[in-house]
XYZ file of C-alpha atoms in Angstrom:
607
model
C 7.988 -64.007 28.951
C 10.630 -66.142 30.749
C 13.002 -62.903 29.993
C 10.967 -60.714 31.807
C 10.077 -62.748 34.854
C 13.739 -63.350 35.172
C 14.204 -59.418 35.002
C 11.859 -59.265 37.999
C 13.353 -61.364 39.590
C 16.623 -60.040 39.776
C 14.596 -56.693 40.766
C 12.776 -57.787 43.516
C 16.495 -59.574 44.620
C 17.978 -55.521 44.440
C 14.862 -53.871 46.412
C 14.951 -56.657 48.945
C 18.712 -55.993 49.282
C 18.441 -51.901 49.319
C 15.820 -51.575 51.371
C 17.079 -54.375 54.346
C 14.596 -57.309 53.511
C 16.455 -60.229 52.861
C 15.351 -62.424 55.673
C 12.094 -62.680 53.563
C 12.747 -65.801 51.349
C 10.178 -65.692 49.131
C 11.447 -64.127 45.791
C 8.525 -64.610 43.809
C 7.717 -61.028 42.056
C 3.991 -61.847 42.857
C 4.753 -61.219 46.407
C 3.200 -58.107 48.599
C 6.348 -58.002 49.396
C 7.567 -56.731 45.731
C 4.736 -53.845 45.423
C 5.682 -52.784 48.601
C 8.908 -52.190 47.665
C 8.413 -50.920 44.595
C 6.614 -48.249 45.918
C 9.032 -47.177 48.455
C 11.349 -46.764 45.357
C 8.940 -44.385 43.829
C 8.439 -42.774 46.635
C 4.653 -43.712 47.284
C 3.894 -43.568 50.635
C 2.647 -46.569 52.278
C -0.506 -47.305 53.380
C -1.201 -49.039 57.182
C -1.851 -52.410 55.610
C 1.218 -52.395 54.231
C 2.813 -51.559 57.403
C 0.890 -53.864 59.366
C 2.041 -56.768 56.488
C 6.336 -56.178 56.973
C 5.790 -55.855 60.794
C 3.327 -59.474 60.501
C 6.438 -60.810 58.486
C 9.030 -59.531 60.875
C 11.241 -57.289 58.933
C 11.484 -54.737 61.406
C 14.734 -53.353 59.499
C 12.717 -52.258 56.211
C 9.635 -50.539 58.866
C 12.692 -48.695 60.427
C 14.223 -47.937 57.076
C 10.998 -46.557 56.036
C 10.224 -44.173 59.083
C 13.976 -42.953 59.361
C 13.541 -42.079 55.423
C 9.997 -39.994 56.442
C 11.886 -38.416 59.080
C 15.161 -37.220 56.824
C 12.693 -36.052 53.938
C 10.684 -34.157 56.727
C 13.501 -32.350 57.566
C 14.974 -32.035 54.695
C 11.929 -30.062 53.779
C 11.934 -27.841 56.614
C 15.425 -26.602 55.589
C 13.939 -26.451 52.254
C 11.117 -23.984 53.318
C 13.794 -22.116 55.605
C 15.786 -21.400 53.065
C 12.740 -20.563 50.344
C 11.649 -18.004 53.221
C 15.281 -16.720 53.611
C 15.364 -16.311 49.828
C 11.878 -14.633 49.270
C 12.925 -12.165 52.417
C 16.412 -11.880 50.762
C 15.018 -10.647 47.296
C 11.513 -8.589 48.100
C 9.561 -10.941 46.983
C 5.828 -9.951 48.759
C 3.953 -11.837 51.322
C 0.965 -13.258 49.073
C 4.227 -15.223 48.023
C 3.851 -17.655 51.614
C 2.904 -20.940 50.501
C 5.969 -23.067 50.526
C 3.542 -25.972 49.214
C 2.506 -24.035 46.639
C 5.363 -22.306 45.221
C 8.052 -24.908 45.648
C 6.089 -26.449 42.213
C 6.316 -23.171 40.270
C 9.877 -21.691 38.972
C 10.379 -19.281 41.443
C 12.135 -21.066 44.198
C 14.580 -22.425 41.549
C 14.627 -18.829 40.087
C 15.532 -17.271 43.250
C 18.027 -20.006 44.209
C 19.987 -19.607 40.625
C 19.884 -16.026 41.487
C 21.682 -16.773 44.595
C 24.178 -18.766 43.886
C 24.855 -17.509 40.201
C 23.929 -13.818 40.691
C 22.394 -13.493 37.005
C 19.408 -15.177 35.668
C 18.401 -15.228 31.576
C 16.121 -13.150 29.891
C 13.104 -15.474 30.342
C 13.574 -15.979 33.565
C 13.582 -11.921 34.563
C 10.597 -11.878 32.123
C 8.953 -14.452 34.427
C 9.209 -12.216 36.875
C 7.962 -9.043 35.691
C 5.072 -11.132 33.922
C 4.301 -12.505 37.928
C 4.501 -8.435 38.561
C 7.409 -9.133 41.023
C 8.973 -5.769 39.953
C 11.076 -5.205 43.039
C 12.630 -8.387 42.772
C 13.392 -7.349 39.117
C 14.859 -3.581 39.780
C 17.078 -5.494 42.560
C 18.550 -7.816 39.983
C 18.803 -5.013 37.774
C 20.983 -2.514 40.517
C 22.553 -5.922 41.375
C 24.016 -6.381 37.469
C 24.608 -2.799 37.891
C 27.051 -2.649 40.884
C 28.939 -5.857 39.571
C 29.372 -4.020 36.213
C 30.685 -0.857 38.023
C 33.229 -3.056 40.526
C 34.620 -4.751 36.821
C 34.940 -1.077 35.663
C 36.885 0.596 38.207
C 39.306 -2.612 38.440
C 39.701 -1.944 34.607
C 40.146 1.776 35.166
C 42.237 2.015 38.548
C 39.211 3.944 40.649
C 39.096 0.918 43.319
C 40.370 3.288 45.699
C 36.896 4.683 45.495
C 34.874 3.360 48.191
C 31.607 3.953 47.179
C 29.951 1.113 45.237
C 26.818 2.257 44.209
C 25.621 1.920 40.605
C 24.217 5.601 41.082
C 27.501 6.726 42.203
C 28.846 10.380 39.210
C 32.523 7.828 39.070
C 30.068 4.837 37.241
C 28.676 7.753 34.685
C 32.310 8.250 33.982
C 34.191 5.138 34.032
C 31.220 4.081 31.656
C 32.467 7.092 29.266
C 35.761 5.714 29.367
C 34.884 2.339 28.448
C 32.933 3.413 25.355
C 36.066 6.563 24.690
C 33.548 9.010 24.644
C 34.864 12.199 26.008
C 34.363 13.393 29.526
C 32.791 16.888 30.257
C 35.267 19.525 31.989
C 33.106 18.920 35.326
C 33.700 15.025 35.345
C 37.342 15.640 34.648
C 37.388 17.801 37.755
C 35.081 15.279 39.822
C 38.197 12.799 39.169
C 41.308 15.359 40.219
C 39.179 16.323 43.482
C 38.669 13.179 44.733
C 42.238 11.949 43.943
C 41.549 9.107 41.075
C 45.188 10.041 39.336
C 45.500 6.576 37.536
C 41.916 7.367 35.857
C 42.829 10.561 35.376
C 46.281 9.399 33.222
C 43.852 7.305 30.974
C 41.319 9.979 30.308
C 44.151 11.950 29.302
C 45.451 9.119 27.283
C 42.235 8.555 25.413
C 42.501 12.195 24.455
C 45.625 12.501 23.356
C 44.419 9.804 21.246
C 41.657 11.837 20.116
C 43.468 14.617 18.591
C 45.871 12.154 17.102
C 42.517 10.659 15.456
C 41.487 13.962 14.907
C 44.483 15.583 12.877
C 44.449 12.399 10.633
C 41.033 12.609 9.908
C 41.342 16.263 9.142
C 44.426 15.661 6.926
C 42.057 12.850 5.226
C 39.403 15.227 4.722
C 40.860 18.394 3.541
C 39.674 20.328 6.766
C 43.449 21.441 7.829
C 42.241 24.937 7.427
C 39.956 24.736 10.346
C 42.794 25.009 13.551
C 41.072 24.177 16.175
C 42.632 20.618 17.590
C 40.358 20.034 20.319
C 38.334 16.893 20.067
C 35.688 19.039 21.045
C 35.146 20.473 18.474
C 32.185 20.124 16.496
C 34.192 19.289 13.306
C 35.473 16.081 14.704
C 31.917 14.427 15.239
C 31.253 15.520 11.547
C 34.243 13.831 10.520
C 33.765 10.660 12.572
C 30.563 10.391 11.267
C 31.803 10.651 7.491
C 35.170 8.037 8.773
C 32.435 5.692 9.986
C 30.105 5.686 6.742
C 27.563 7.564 7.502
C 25.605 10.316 5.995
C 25.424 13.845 7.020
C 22.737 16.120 8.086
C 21.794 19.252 6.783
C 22.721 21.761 9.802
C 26.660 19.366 9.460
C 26.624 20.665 6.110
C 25.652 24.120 7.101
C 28.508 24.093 9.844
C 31.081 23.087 6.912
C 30.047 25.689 4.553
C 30.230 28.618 7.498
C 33.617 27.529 8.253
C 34.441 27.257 4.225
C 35.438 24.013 4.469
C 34.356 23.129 0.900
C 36.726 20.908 0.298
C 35.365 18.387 2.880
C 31.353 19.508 1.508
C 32.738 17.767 -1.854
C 34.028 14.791 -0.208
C 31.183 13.895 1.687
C 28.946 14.288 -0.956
C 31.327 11.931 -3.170
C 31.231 9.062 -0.416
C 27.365 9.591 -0.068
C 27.180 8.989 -3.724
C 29.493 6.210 -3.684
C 27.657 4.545 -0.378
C 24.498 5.110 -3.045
C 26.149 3.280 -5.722
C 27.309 0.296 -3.597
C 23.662 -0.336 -2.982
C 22.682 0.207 -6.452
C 24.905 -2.465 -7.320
C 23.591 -4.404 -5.034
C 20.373 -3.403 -5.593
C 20.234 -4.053 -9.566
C 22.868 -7.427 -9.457
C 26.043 -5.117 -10.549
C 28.128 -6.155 -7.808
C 30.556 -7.628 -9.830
C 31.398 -4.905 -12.134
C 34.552 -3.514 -9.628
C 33.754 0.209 -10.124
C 33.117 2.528 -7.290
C 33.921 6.631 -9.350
C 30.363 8.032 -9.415
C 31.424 9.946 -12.833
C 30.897 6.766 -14.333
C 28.659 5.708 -16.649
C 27.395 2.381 -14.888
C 26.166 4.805 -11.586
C 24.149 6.930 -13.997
C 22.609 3.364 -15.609
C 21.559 2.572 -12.181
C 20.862 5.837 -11.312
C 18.448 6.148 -14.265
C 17.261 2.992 -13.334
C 16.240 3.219 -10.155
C 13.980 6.515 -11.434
C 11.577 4.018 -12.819
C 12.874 5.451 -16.396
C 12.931 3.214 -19.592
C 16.575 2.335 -20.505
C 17.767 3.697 -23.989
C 19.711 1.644 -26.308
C 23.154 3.472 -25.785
C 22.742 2.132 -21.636
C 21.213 -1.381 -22.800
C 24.496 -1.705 -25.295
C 26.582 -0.529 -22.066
C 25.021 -3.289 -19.696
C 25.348 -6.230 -22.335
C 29.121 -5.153 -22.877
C 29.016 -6.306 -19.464
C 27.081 -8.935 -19.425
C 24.512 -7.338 -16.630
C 21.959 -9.376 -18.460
C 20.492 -9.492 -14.781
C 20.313 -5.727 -15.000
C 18.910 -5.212 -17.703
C 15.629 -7.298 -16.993
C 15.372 -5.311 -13.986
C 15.060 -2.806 -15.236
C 12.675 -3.810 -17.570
C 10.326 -4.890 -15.281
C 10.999 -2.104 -13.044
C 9.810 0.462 -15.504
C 6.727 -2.075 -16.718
C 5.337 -1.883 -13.306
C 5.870 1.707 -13.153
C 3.991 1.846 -16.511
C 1.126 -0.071 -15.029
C 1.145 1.644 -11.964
C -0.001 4.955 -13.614
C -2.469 3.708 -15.580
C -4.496 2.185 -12.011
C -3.915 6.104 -11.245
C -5.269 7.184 -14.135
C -2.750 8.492 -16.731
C -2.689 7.801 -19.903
C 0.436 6.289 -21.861
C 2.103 8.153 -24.307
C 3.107 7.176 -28.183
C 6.950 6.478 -26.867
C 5.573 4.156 -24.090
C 3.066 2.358 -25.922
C 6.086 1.898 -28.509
C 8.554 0.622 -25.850
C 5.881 -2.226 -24.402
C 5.399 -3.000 -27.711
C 9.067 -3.701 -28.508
C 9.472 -5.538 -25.314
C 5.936 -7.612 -25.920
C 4.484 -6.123 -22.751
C 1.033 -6.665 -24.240
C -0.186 -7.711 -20.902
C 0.040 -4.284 -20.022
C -0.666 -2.441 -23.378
C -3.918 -4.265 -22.866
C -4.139 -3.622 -19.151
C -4.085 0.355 -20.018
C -6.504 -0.279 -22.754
C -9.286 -1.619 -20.609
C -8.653 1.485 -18.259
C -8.813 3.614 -21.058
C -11.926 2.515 -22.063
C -13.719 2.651 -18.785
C -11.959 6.603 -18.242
C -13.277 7.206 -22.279
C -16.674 6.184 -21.435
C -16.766 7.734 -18.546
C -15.869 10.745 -20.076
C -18.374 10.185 -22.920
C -21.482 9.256 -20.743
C -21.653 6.090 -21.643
C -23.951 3.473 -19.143
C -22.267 0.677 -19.077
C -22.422 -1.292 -15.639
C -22.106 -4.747 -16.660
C -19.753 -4.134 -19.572
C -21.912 -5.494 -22.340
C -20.137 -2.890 -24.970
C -17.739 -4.252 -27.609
C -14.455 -3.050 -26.413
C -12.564 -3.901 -30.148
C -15.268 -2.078 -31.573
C -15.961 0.883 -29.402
C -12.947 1.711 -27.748
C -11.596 2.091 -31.221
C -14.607 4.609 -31.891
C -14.261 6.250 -28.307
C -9.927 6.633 -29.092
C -11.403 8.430 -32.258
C -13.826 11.194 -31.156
C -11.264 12.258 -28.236
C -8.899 12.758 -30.592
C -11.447 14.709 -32.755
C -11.135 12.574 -35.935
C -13.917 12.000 -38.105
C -15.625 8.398 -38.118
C -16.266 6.198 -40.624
C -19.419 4.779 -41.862
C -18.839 1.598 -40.401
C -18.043 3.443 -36.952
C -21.169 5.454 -36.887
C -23.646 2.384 -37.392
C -22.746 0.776 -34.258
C -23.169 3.700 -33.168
C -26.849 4.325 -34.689
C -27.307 0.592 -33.472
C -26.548 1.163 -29.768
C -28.635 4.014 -29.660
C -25.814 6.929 -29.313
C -26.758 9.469 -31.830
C -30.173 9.938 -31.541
C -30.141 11.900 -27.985
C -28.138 15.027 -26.649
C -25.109 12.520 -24.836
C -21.781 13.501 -25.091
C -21.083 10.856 -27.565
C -23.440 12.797 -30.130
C -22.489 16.041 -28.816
C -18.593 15.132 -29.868
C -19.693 13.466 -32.887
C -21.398 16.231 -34.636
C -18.813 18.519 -33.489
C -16.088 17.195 -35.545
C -18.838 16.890 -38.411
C -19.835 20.294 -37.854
C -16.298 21.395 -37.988
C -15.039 19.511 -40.719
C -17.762 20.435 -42.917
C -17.016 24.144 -41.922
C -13.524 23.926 -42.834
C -15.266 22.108 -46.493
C -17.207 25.275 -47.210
C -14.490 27.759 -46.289
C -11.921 25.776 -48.705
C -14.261 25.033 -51.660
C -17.490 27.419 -50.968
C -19.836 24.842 -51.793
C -23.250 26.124 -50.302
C -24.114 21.921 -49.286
C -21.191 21.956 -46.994
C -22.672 25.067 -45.009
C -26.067 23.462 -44.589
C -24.716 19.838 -43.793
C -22.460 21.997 -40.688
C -25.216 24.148 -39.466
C -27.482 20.756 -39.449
C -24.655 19.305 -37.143
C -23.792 22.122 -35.316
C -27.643 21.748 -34.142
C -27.663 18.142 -33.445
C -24.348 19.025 -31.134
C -26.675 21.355 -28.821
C -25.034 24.555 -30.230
C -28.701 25.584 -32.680
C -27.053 29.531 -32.040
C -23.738 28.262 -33.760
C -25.865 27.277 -36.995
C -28.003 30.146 -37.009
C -24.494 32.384 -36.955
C -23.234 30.222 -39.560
C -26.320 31.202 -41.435
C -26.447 34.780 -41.116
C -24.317 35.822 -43.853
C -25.205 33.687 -46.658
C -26.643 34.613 -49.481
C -29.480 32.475 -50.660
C -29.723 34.714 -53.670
C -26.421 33.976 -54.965
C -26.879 30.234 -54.967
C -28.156 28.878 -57.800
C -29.767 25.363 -56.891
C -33.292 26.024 -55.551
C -33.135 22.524 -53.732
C -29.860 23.794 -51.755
C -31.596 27.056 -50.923
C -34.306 24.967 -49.641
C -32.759 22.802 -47.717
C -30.170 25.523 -45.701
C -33.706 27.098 -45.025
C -35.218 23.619 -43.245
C -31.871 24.071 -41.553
C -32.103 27.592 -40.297
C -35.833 26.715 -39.411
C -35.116 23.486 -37.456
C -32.324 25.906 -35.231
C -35.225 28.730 -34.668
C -37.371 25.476 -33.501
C -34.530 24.442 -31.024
C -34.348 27.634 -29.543
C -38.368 27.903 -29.307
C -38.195 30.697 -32.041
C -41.357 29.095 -34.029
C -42.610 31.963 -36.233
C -38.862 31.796 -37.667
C -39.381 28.440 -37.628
C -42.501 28.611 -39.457
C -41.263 31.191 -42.035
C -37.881 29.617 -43.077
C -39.922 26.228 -43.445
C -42.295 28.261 -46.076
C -39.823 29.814 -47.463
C -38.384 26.204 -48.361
C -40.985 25.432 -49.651
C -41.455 28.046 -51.862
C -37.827 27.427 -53.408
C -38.176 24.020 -53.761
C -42.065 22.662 -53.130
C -40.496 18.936 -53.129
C -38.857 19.574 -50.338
C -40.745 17.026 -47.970
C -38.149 18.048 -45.157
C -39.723 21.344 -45.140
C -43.351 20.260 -44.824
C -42.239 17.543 -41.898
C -40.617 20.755 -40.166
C -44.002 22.806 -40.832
C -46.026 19.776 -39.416
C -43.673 19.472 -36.429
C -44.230 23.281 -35.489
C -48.425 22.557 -35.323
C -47.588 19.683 -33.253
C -45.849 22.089 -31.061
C -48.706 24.391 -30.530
C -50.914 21.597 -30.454
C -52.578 21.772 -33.641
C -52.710 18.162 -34.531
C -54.844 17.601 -37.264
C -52.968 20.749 -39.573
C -49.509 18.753 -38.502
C -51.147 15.997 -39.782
C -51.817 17.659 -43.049
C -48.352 18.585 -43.610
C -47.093 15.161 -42.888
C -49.422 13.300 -45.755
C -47.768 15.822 -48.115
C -44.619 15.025 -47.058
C -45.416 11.592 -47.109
C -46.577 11.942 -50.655
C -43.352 13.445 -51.618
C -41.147 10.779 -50.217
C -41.039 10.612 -46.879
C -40.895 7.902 -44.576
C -43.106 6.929 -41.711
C -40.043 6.266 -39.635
C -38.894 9.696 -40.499
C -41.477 11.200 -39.503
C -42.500 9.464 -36.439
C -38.802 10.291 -35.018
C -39.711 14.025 -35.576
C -43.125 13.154 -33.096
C -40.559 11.236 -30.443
C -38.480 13.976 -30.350
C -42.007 16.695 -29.780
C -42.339 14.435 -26.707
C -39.296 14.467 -25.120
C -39.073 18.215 -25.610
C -42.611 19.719 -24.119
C -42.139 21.149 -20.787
C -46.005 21.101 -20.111
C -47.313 17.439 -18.668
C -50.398 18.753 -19.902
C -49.809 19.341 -23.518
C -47.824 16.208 -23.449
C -50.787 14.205 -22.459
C -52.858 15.675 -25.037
C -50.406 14.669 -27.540
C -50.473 11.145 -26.275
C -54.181 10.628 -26.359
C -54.281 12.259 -29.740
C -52.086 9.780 -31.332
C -53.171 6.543 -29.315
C -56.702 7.483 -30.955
C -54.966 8.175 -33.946
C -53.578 4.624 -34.398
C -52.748 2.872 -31.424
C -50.781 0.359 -32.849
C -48.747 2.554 -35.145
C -48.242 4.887 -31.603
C -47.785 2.020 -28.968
C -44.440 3.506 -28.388
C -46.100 6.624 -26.726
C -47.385 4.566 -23.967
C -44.184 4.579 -22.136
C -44.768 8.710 -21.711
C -48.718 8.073 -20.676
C -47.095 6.127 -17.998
C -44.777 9.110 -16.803
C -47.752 11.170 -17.142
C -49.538 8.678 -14.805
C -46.633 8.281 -12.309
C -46.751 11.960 -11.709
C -50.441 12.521 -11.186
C -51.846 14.291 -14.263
C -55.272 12.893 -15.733
C-alpha cells in the first residue's frame, strides 16, 4: 500500500509539473486537485466546478493551459474536417458521405488518407469499399493502379516519349504484350512505326528473333523440321510450346499435326502424355521411388492395370515385391475390394474368380457384404415377403443359390421349405422348384423308361403352373404296355388332376374312374373324384368318395388340403359361400379354418 501511494505521489508531482500547477502545495493524491488533472491527461473535459475550483485556488496558468489546449484541438479539427472534405471531393466519394463526426470513427477517412499518401490500399481495404457500395471510389483506384503500371512499362520499354498516359491508351495493350513476350499483331507493330516508338520497336523485334530461335529448337526437339514455315506465327509453334511446357494436347492440335504429316511429333506427344500419366501413377500408387520414366515398361502397365480397378495377378504382385512396393501392392488391393463392393450396392453379382480372390485375400467382410445383397436380389426375384428379415439367411440363401442355379434340393432343403409355407401355393419359389423336379424326372424316364418317373414329372410339371406340359407329357404313353396296374393308376390321377387344373372336369372325372378301375386301392383317385363333386357343388357325393378314400388310407390332412385348395380356386363368391356353410355345418371345429374365406365373403357383400 505504501508502494502505491508513493507511486501517486510522484504522479500527481509530474501532472502538477506538466500541466503548470506547482504553486499548489498540497501533494496529497486525495486532492481535487489530482482528479482534475488526471482528467485533463485523459482528455476528459472539465466540468465548471472544476473550473471554478483552479481559478478559487489561483492557478490561473493550468485554466490558461486548459483553454489554449481546447482552442489548438478545435482547430486542429477543423483542418481535420478540411482535409476529410478535400479527400472525399478528391476521390468521388458521394454526398450522404457529409458527417465529419460520423465518419472520422469509421475506416474511411484513414482509408482515403493511406490512399493519398501511399497511392495503393490492400485487398480488404478496396473490399471495404465496394462492400460500403463506394464503386467510383473503387474504379478510380483501379484506373489509378492502372496508369502507374503503364508509366513503369513504358520506362521499361523506351515509349516515354509517348505523351499520352492513359491506361486505355492501344501503346498499354502493347507494352503489356511485351512484358508477358506474347507476340504483337501486324496492326500493333504498325501502331508503333507510325507514331515513331523505334526503341520499342528494336525490342519487339528482339523478342522475335528470339522466337524463331525458340522455335527452330523446339522443332529440331520435336521432329517437326519438315514443316518450313519459321514464323512464330505459326500455328505449330503454340502446339509445340504447349508440349515444351508439359501440357497435353487437344484433339483439333492433333488433327493439325496429322494434316501436315508430322507423325513424328504425334508419337512424341503421345509418349510425354503417357509419361506425365505415369509420373502421377507413381505418385498416385507410392512408386515414386522406383526411378523409371519408359512407358514400355512393365511397372506403367502395373499401375496402369491398377488404376482400372482390376485384381493384380501373381506375375505383377511378384514384380512389385521384387521391388519392395509393398505400399503398392495393398493399394491395390483395396482399390479393387472397393470396386468389388461397389458393384454389388449396384447390383451385380460376383463371379467364381472374384469370390476366389476375396477369399484368398480374407475379404470376408465383403464376400459376406455381397451375400446379404444376394439374398435380398434372390428373394426378390423369388417372391419372397420378407420385410423385417425374419428368414434364415444360412439356411435359405443356401436354398435360394440352389433353385437359380436349377439344381435339385435336398430333403432337408425342401422341409424348411414345407415349414415356411413355400410349396403349397403357385409362388415362384414352387414354380422353380417343381420345374427342376419336373425336369429331372423327365430326363429319368427318357434315360431308363421307367413309367413312375413320367407320372412323378407330369405331377410336377402341374404343381409348376404348366397342367398343359403334363397332359403333353401324357399323350403318348401307353398305359397298355405297362404292366403295374398301380402305376397305370396313378399316371391316370395325374392326367385327371391336369384336366381339373385346366377346368376340363369330365376328363377329369373319366381318368379318375379309369384309376380306379386299374387299381380300386387307389385312394388318390377317389380323393380326385370327390374333389370334382365339390367342384360342381355336389357335396354330399364328394363326401362319399372321401370316406372311401379314407377307408383305403387316406389322411384327413390329405384330404382337407384338396378342400383348401377348392376354395382358393372358385371364381363364384356364391358357390364359395355355399361351400363354406356346408362344411361349418358339417363340423365346425374340424372346418374352423374356412372361416377366414366367410369373412372375405362378408367383406365383399355376399349373404
Amino acid at each position: 500500500m505504501e508502494e502505491e501511494f508513493q507511486n501517486r505521489v510522484k504522479r500527481f508531482t509530474e501532472l502538477k509539473y506538466k500541466y503548470k500547477a506547482t504553486s499548489y502545495q498540497d501533494s496529497a493524491p486525495s486532492s481535487l486537485l489530482y482528479l482534475i488533472l488526471q482528467k485533463l491527461d485523459l482528455g476528459i473535459k472539465l466540468t465548471q466546478v472544476e473550473l471554478n475550483w483552479l481559478k478559487e485556488h489561483k492557478l490561473i496558468e493550468t485554466v490558461e493551459y486548459i483553454l489554449q489546449e481546447e482552442q489548438r484541438k478545435a482547430e486542429e479539427i477543423i483542418k481535420l474536417e478540411n482535409e476529410f472534405y478535400h479527400l472525399k471531393s478528391q476521390y468521388k466519394i458521394p454526398n450522404y458521405w457529409n458527417s465529419f463526426k460520423n465518419d472520422i470513427s469509421n475506416p474511411l477517412f484513414a482509408i482515403l488518407w493511406k490512399l493519398n499518401s501511399e497511392n495503393k490500399l490492400s485487398f480488404e481495404e478496396i473490399e471495404w469499399l465496394k462492400a460500403n457500395q463506394l464503386f467510383a471510389t473503387v474504379i478510380m483506384i483501379e484506373e489509378m493502379e492502372l496508369q502507374q503500371q503503364f508509366i513503369a512499362l513504358k520506362e521499361k520499354y523506351h515509349a516515354t516519349k509517348h505523351y499520352d498516359s492513359s491506361p486505355y491508351n492501344p501503346l498499354h495493350t502493347i507494352l503489356k504484350k511485351l512484358d508477358t513476350k506474347i507476340r504483337l499483331e501486324d496492326i500493333e507493330f504498325e501502331w508503333l512505326m507510325n507514331n515513331g516508338l523505334a526503341e520499342t520497336i528494336a525490342i519487339v523485334k528482339q523478342q522475335e528473333a528470339e522466337r524463331e530461335a525458340l522455335f527452330a529448337q523446339l522443332k529440331e526437339k520435336y521432329r517437326a523440321n519438315k514443316y518450313l514455315d519459321i514464323s512464330p506465327g505459326s500455328f505449330l509453334y503454340v502446339i509445340l510450346q504447349k508440349l515444351d511446357a508439359d501440357e497435353d494436347l487437344i484433339y483439333s492440335e492433333v488433327n493439325w499435326l496429322e494434316q501436315h504429316g508430322l507423325t513424328e511429333t504425334i508419337a512424341i506427344a503421345h509418349e510425354l502424355e503417357k509419361q506425365r500419366e505415369f509420373a502421377i501413377l507413381k505418385n498416385k500408387y507410392k512408386a515414386e521411388q522406383i526411378d523409371e520414366v519408359l512407358t514400355s515398361s512393365q511397372l506403367y502397365n502395373v499401375l496402369k492395370l491398377i488404376d482400372t480397378d482390376n485384381a493384380l495377378q501373381e506375375d505383377n504382385i511378384e514384380f512389385l515385391k521384387a521391388r519392395q512396393l509393398y505400399e503398392t501392392i495393398a493399394i491395390a488391393n483395396e482399390r479393387y475390394a472397393r470396386s468389388l463392393k461397389s458393384r454389388v450396392t449396384l447390383g451385380w453379382t460376383l463371379e467364381h474368380s472374384e469370390i476366389e480372390w476375396l477369399v484368398n485375400n480374407n475379404r470376408h467382410d465383403i464376400i459376406n457384404f455381397a451375400q446379404q445383397h444376394h439374398f435380398i436380389e434372390l428373394k426378390r426375384k423369388f417372391g419372397i415377403s420378407d420385410s423385417k428379415n425374419q428368414l434364415p439367411f444360412e439356411i435359405f440363401y443356401k436354398i435360394l443359390l440352389k433353385l437359380e442355379s436349377k439344381e435339385r434340393l435336398d430333403t432337408i432343403s425342401v422341409a424348411h421349405l414345407v415349414e415356411r409355407d413355400l410349396l403349397s401355393n403357385s409362388g415362384k419359389i414352387a414354380t422353380a422348384y417343381y420345374t427342376i423336379e419336373a425336369e429331372f424326372y423327365e430326363q429319368e424316364f427318357d434315360r431308363t423308361q421307367e413309367p413312375a418317373h413320367i407320372a412323378t414329372a407330369s405331377n410336377s410339371w402341374r404343381k409348376a403352373g404348366d397342367p398343359q406340359r403334363a397332359l403333353n407329357l401324357l399323350t403318348n404313353i401307353e398305359l397298355e404296355k405297362i404292366p403295374e396296374n398301380s402305376i397305370k393308376s396313378d399316371i391316370l390321377v395325374v392326367r385327371g388332376n391336369a384336366f381339373r387344373d385346366i377346368f376340363d372336369l369330365i376328363n377329369a372325372e373319366n381318368s379318375a374312374k379309369r384309376a380306379i378301375e386299374y387299381y380300386y386301392k387307389n385312394y388318390q383317385a377317389q380323393i380326385l373324384i370327390g374333389i370334382i363333386y365339390y367342384d360342381r357343388g355336389h357335396y354330399l357325393q364328394g363326401d362319399y368318395f372321401f370316406e372311401k378314400a379314407m377307408t383305403l388310407g387316406a389322411r384327413i390332412e390329405e384330404i382337407d388340403d384338396e378342400i383348401k385348395q377348392v376354395l382358393k380356386k372358385i371364381a363364384s363368391e356364391h358357390h364359395r359361400q355355399n361351400t363354406v356353410n356346408y362344411l361349418l355345418k358339417k363340423d365346425i371345429e374340424r372346418y374352423a379354418w374356412v372361416k377366414f374365406y366367410q369373412k372375405r365373403v362378408r367383406d365383399k357383400g355376399i349373404k
